[in-house]
Tab-separated table of C-alpha atoms and ligand atoms in Angstrom:
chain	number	residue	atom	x	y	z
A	1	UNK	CA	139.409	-40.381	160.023
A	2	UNK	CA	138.886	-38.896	155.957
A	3	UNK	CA	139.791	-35.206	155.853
A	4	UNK	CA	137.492	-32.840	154.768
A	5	UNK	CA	138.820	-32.057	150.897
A	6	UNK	CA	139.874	-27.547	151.814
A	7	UNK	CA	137.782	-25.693	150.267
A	8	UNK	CA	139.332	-23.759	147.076
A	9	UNK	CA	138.848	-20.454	147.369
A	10	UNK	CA	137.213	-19.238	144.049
A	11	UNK	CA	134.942	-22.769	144.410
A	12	UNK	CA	131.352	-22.058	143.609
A	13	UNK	CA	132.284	-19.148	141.323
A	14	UNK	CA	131.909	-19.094	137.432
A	15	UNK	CA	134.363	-17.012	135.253
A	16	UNK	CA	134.128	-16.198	131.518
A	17	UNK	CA	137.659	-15.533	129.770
A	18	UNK	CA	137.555	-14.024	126.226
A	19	UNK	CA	140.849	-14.765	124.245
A	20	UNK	CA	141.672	-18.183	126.740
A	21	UNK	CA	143.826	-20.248	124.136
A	22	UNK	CA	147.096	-19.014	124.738
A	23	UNK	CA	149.358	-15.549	126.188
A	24	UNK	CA	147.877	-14.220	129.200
A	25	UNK	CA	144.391	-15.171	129.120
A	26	UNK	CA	145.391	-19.060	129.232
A	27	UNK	CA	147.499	-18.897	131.930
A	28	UNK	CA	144.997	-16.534	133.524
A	29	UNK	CA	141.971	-19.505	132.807
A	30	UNK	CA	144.447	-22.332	134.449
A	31	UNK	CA	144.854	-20.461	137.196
A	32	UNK	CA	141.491	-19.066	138.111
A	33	UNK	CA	140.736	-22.620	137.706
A	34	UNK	CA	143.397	-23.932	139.675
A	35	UNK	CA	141.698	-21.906	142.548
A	36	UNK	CA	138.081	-23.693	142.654
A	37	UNK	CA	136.371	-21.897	139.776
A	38	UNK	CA	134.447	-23.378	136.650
A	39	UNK	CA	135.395	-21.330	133.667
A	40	UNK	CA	134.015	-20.808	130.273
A	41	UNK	CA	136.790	-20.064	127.547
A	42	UNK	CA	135.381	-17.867	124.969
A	43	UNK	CA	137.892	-18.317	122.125
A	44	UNK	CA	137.837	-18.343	118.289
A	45	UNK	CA	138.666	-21.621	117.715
A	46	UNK	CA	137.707	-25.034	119.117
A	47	UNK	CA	141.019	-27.147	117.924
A	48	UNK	CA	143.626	-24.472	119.505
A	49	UNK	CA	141.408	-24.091	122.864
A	50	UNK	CA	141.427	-28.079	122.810
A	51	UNK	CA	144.563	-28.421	124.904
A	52	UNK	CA	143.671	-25.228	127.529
A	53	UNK	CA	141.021	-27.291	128.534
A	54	UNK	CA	142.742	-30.371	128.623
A	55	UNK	CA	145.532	-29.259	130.875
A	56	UNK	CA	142.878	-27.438	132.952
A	57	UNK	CA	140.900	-30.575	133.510
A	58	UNK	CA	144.373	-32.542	133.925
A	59	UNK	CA	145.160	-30.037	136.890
A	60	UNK	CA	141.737	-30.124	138.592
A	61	UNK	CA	140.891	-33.510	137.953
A	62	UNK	CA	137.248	-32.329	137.466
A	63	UNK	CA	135.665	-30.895	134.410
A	64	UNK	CA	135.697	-27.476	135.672
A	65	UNK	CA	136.118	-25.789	131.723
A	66	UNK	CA	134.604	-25.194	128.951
A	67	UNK	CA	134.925	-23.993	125.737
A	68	UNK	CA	132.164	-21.269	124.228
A	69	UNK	CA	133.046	-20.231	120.552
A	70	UNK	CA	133.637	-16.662	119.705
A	71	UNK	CA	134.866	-14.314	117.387
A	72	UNK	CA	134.650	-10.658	118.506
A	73	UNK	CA	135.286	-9.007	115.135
A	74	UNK	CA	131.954	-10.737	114.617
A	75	UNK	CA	128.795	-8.645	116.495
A	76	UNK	CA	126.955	-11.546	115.950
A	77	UNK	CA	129.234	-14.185	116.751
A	78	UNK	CA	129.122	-12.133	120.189
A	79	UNK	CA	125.482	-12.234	120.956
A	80	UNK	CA	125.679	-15.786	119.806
A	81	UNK	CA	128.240	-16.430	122.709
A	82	UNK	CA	127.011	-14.564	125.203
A	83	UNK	CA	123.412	-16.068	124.511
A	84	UNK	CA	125.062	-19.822	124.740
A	85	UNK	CA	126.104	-19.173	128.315
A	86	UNK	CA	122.840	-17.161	129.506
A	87	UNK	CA	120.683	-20.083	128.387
A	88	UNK	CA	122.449	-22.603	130.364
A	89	UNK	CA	121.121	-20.430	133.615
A	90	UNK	CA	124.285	-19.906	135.548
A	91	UNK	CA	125.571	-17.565	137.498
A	92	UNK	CA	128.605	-15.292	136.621
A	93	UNK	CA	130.990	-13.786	139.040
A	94	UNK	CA	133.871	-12.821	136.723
A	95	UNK	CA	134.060	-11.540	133.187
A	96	UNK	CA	137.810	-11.118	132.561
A	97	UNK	CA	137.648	-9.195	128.578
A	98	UNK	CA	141.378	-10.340	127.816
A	99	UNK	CA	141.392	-11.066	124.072
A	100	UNK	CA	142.687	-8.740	121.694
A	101	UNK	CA	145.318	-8.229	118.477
A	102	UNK	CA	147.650	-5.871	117.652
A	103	UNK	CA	148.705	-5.197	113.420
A	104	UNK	CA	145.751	-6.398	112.442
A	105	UNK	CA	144.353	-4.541	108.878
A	106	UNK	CA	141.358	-4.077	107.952
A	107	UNK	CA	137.325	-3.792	109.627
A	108	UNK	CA	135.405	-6.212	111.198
A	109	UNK	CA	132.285	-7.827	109.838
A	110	UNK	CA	130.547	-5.066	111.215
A	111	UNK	CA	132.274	-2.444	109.517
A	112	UNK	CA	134.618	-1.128	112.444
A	113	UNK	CA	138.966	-0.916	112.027
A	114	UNK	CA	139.818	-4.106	112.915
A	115	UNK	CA	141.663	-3.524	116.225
A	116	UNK	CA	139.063	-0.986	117.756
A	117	UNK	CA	136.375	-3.892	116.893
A	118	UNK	CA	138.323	-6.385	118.506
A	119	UNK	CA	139.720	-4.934	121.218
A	120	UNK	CA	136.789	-2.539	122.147
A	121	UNK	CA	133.690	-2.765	120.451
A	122	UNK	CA	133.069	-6.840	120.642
A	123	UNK	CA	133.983	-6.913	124.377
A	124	UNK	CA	131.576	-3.736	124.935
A	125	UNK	CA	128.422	-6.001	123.457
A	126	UNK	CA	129.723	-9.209	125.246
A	127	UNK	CA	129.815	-7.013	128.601
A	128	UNK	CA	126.102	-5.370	127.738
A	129	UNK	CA	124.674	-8.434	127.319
A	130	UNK	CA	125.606	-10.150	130.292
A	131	UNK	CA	125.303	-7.727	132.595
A	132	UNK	CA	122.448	-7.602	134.250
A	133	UNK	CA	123.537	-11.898	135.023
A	134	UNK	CA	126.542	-10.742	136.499
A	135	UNK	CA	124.617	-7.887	138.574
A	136	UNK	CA	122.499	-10.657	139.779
A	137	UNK	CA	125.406	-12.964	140.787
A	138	UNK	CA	126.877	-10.113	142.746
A	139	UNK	CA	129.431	-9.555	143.933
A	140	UNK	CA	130.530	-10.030	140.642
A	141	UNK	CA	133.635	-8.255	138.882
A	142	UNK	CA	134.846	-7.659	135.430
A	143	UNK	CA	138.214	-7.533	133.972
A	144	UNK	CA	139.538	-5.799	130.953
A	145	UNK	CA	143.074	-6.156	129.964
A	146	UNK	CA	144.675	-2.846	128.637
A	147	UNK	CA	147.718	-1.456	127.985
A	148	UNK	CA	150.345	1.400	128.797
A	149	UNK	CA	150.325	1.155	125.182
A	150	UNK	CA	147.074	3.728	125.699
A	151	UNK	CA	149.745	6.315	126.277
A	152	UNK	CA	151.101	6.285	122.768
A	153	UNK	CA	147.754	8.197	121.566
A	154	UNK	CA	147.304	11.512	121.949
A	155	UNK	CA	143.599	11.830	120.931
A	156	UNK	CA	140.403	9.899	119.310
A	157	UNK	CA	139.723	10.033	115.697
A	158	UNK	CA	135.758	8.859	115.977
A	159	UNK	CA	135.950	8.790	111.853
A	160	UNK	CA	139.028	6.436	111.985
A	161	UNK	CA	136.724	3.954	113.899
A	162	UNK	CA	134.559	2.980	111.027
A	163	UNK	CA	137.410	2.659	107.624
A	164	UNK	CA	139.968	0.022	107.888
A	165	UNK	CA	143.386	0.698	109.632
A	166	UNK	CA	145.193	3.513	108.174
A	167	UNK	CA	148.616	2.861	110.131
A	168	UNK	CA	151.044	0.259	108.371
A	169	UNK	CA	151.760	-1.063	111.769
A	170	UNK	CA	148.243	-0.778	113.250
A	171	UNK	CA	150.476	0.262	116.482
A	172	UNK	CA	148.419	3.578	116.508
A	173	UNK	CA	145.187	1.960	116.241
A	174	UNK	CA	146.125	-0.514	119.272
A	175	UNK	CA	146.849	2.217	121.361
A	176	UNK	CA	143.434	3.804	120.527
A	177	UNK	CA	142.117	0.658	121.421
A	178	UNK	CA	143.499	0.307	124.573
A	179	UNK	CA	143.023	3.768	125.385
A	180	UNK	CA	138.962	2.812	124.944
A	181	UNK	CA	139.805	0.041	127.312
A	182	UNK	CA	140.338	2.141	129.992
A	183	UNK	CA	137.610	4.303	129.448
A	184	UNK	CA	135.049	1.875	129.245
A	185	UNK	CA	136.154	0.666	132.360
A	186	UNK	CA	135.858	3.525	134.259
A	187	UNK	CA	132.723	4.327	132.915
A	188	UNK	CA	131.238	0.917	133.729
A	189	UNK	CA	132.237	1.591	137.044
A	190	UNK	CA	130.317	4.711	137.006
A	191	UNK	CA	127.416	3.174	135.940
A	192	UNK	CA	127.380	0.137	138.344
A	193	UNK	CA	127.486	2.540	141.369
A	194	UNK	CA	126.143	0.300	144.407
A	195	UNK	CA	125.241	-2.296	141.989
A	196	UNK	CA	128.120	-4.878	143.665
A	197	UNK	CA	129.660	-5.803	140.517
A	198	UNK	CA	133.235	-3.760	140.416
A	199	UNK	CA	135.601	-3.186	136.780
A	200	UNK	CA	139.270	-3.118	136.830
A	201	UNK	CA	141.732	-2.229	133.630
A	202	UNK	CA	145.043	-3.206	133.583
A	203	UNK	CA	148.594	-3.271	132.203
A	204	UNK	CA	149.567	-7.104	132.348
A	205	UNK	CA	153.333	-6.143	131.688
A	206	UNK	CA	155.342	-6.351	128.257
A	207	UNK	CA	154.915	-10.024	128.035
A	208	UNK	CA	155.838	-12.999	126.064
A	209	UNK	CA	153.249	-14.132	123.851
A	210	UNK	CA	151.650	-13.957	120.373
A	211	UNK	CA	149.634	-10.704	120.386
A	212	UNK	CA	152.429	-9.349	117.893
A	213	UNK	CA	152.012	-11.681	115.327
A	214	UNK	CA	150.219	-9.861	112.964
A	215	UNK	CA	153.126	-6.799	112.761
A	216	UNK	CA	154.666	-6.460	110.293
A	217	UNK	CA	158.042	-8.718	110.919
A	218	UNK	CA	160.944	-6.446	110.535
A	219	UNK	CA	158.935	-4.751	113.539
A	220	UNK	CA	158.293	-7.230	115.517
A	221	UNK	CA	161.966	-7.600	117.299
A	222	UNK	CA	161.849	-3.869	118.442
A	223	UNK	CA	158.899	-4.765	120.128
A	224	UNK	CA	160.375	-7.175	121.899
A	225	UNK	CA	163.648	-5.291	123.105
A	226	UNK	CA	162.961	-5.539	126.603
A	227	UNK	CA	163.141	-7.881	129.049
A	228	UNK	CA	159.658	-9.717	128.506
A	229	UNK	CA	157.904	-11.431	131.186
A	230	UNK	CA	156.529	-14.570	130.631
A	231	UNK	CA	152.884	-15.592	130.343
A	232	UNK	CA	152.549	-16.698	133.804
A	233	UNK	CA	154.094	-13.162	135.148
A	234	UNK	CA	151.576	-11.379	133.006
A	235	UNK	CA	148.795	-13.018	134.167
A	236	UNK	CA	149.437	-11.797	137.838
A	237	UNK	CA	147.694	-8.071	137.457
A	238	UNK	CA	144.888	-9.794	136.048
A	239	UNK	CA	144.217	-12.751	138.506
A	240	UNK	CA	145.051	-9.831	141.570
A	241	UNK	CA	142.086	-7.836	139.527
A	242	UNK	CA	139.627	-10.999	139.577
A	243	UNK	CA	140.674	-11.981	143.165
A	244	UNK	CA	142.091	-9.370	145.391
A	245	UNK	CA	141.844	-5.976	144.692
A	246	UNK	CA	139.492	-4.038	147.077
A	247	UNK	CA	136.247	-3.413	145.383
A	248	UNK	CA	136.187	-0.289	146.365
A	249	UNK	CA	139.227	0.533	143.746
A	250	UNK	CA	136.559	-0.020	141.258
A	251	UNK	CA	136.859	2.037	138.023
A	252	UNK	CA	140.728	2.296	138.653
A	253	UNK	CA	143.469	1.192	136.104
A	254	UNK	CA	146.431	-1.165	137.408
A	255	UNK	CA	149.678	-2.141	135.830
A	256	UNK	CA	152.052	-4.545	138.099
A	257	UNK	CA	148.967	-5.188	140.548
A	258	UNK	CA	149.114	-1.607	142.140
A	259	UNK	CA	146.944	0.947	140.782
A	260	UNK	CA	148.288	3.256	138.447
A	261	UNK	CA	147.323	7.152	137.143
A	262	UNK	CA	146.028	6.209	133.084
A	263	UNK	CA	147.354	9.602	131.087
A	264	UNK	CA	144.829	12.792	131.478
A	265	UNK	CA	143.045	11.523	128.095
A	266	UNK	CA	142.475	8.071	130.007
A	267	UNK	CA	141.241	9.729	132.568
A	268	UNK	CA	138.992	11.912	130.664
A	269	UNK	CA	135.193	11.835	131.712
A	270	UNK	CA	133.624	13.238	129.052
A	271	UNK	CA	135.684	11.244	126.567
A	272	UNK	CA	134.578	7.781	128.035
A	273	UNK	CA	130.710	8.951	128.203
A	274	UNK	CA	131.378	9.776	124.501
A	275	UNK	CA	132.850	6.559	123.890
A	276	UNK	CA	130.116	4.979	125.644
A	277	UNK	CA	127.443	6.341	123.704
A	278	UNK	CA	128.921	6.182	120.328
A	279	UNK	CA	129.350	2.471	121.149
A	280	UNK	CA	125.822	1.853	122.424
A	281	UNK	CA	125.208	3.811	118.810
A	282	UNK	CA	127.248	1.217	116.934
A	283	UNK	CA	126.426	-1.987	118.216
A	284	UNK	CA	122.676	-1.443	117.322
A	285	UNK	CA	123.490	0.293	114.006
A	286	UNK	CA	126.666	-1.371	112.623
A	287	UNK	CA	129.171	0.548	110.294
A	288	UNK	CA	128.266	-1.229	107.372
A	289	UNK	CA	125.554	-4.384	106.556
A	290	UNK	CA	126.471	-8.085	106.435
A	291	UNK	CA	127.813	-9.386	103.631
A	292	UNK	CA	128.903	-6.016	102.265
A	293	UNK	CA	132.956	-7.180	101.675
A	294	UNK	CA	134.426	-3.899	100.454
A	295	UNK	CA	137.520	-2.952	102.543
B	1	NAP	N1	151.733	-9.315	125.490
B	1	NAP	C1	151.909	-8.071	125.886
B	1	NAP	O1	153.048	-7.573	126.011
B	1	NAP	C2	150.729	-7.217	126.227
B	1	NAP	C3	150.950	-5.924	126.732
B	1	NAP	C4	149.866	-5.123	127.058
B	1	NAP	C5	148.571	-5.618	126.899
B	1	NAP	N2	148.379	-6.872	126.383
B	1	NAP	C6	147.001	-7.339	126.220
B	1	NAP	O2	146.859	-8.593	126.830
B	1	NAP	C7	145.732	-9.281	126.258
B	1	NAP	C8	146.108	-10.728	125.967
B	1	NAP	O3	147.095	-10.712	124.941
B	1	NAP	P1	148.310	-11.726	124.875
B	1	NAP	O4	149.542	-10.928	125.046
B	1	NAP	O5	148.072	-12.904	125.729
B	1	NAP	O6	148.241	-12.104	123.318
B	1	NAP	P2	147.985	-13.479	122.528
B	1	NAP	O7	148.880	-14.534	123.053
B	1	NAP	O8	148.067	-13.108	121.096
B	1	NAP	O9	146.472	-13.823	122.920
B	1	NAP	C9	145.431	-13.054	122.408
B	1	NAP	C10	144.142	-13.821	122.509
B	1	NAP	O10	143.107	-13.005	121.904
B	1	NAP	C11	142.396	-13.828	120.995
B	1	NAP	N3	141.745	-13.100	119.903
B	1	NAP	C12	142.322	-12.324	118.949
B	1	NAP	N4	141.397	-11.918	118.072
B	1	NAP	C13	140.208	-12.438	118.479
B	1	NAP	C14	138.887	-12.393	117.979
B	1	NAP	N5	138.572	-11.752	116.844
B	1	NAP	N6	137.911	-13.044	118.660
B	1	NAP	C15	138.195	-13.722	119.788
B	1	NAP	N7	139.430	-13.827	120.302
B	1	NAP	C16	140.431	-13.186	119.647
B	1	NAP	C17	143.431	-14.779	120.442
B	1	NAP	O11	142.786	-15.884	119.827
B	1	NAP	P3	143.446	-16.633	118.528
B	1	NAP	O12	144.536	-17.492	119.079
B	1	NAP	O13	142.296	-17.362	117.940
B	1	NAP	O14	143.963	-15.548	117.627
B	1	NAP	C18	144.165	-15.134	121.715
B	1	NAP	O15	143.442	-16.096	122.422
B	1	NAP	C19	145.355	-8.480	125.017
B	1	NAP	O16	144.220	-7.688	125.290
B	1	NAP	C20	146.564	-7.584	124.776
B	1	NAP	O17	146.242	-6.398	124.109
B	1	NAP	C21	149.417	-7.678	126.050
């Protein structure tokens, strides 16, 4: 007698990964796909997401991914992407914001330092404009990948935000970045209060990957002094984030798939509903026009 095929548990579901082609966030695609669901990539660049989707559809045997181009130092290249996947009429249960850079110089076509547009400010429009999709596919959750790194900050320079990168290292302006991570987290969370769709930011680990290429390289080997996990250890706080942890731990911050206490500035209210607004602010009135080059 044929057995019934077991059902997968994530089948049915549809995930949307920012930053899919390699580090964390590919490992992270493979796997949620590994589990039953279809996945969008949203990545930069069609030739290096080529082979994420090839090994994905090698693994399921089915051609459960797909690639949806995006470049979130790009506010436009944003509402492109996330108007590509509302028009094909699909659910989403899981927005997992995992892209970002670190040493990167310079703004974004919109105006904004480059890591603060990247890291932040794109993901904030992507997670705007599919929101009310993903509070109609509830339960739905969403997934932003942090960093302890929010503890090397002790404060927000809101003018810093709109000139390019002032650091040499642009370490400073990563942590600022992932300190807005957190916040905008936790105030999603907030403001999704009994809506069913539940946020989660997370350290993924020190990890093995690219996202220090763009240091400076007599840096880069102090960065990578201690023992690194690989890509496929990293990815574990963010696939226990999209799959396991209790929705009621919504808002919270994790780091080895525990929750964890962000510093007192993470966890600073007022700060995040500032950040929130400012950013609402920003992505309808850019830092500076299209086309304008000057750096
Ligand atoms: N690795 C660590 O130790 C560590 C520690 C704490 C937090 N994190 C966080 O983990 C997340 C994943 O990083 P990773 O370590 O896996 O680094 P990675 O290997 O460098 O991957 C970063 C991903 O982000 C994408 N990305 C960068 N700029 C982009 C843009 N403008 N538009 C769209 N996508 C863009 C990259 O695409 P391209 O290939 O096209 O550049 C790549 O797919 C990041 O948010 C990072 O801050 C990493």
């Amino acid at each position: 007698m044929p057995q019934p095929t077991p059902t997968l548990p994530l089948q049915g579901r549809i995930a949307l990964i920012t930053g899919a082609n390699t580090g964390i966030g590919r490992v992270t695609a493979r796997e949620l796909a590994r589990r039953g669901a279809h996945v969008f990539l949203a990545c930069r660049s069609a030739e290096r997401t080529r082979p994420v989707l090839d090994e994905i559809r090698g693994l399921t045997g089915q051609t459960s991914a797909e690639w949806l181009p995006l470049d979130l130092a790009d506010l436009d290249s944003v509402r492109a992407c996330a108007q590509a996947f509302l028009a094909r009429n699909l659910p989403l249960h899981l927005l997992i914001n995992n892209a970002g850079l670190a040493g990167a110089r310079g703004l974004t076509r919109d105006g904004f330092e480059m890591t603060f547009g990247v890291n932040h400010l794109g993901h904030f429009l992507l997670t705007q404009l599919l929101l009310d999709r993903l509070k109609a596919s509830a339960p739905a959750r969403i997934v932003t990948v942090a960093s302890r790194a929010h503890k090397r900050t002790a404060g927000i320079d809101w003018d810093a935000l709109t000139r390019p990168t002032q650091s040499l290292t642009g370490v400073q302006e990563y942590a600022v970045s992932k300190l807005a991570n957190i916040w905008f987290s936790a105030e999603l969370s907030r403001r999704l209060a009994g809506s069913g769709v539940s946020t989660y930011a997370l350290h993924p680990g020190v990890v093995d990957t690219e996202v220090w290429r763009a240091v400076p390289w007599p840096l880069r080997p102090l960065l990578k002094l201690r023992g690194l996990l690989t890509p496929e250890q990293g990815a574990r706080t963010s696939l226990h984030c999209a799959i396991d942890a209790p929705a009621q731990e919504s808002g919270l911050y994790y780091a080895d798939s525990h929750v964890e206490t962000p510093t007192a500035l993470g966890r600073d209210v007022g700060m995040a509903v500032e950040l929130w607004q400012r950013s609402e602010a920003w992505v309808q009135q850019p830092a500076r026009a299209k086309g304008d080059q000057a750096d």
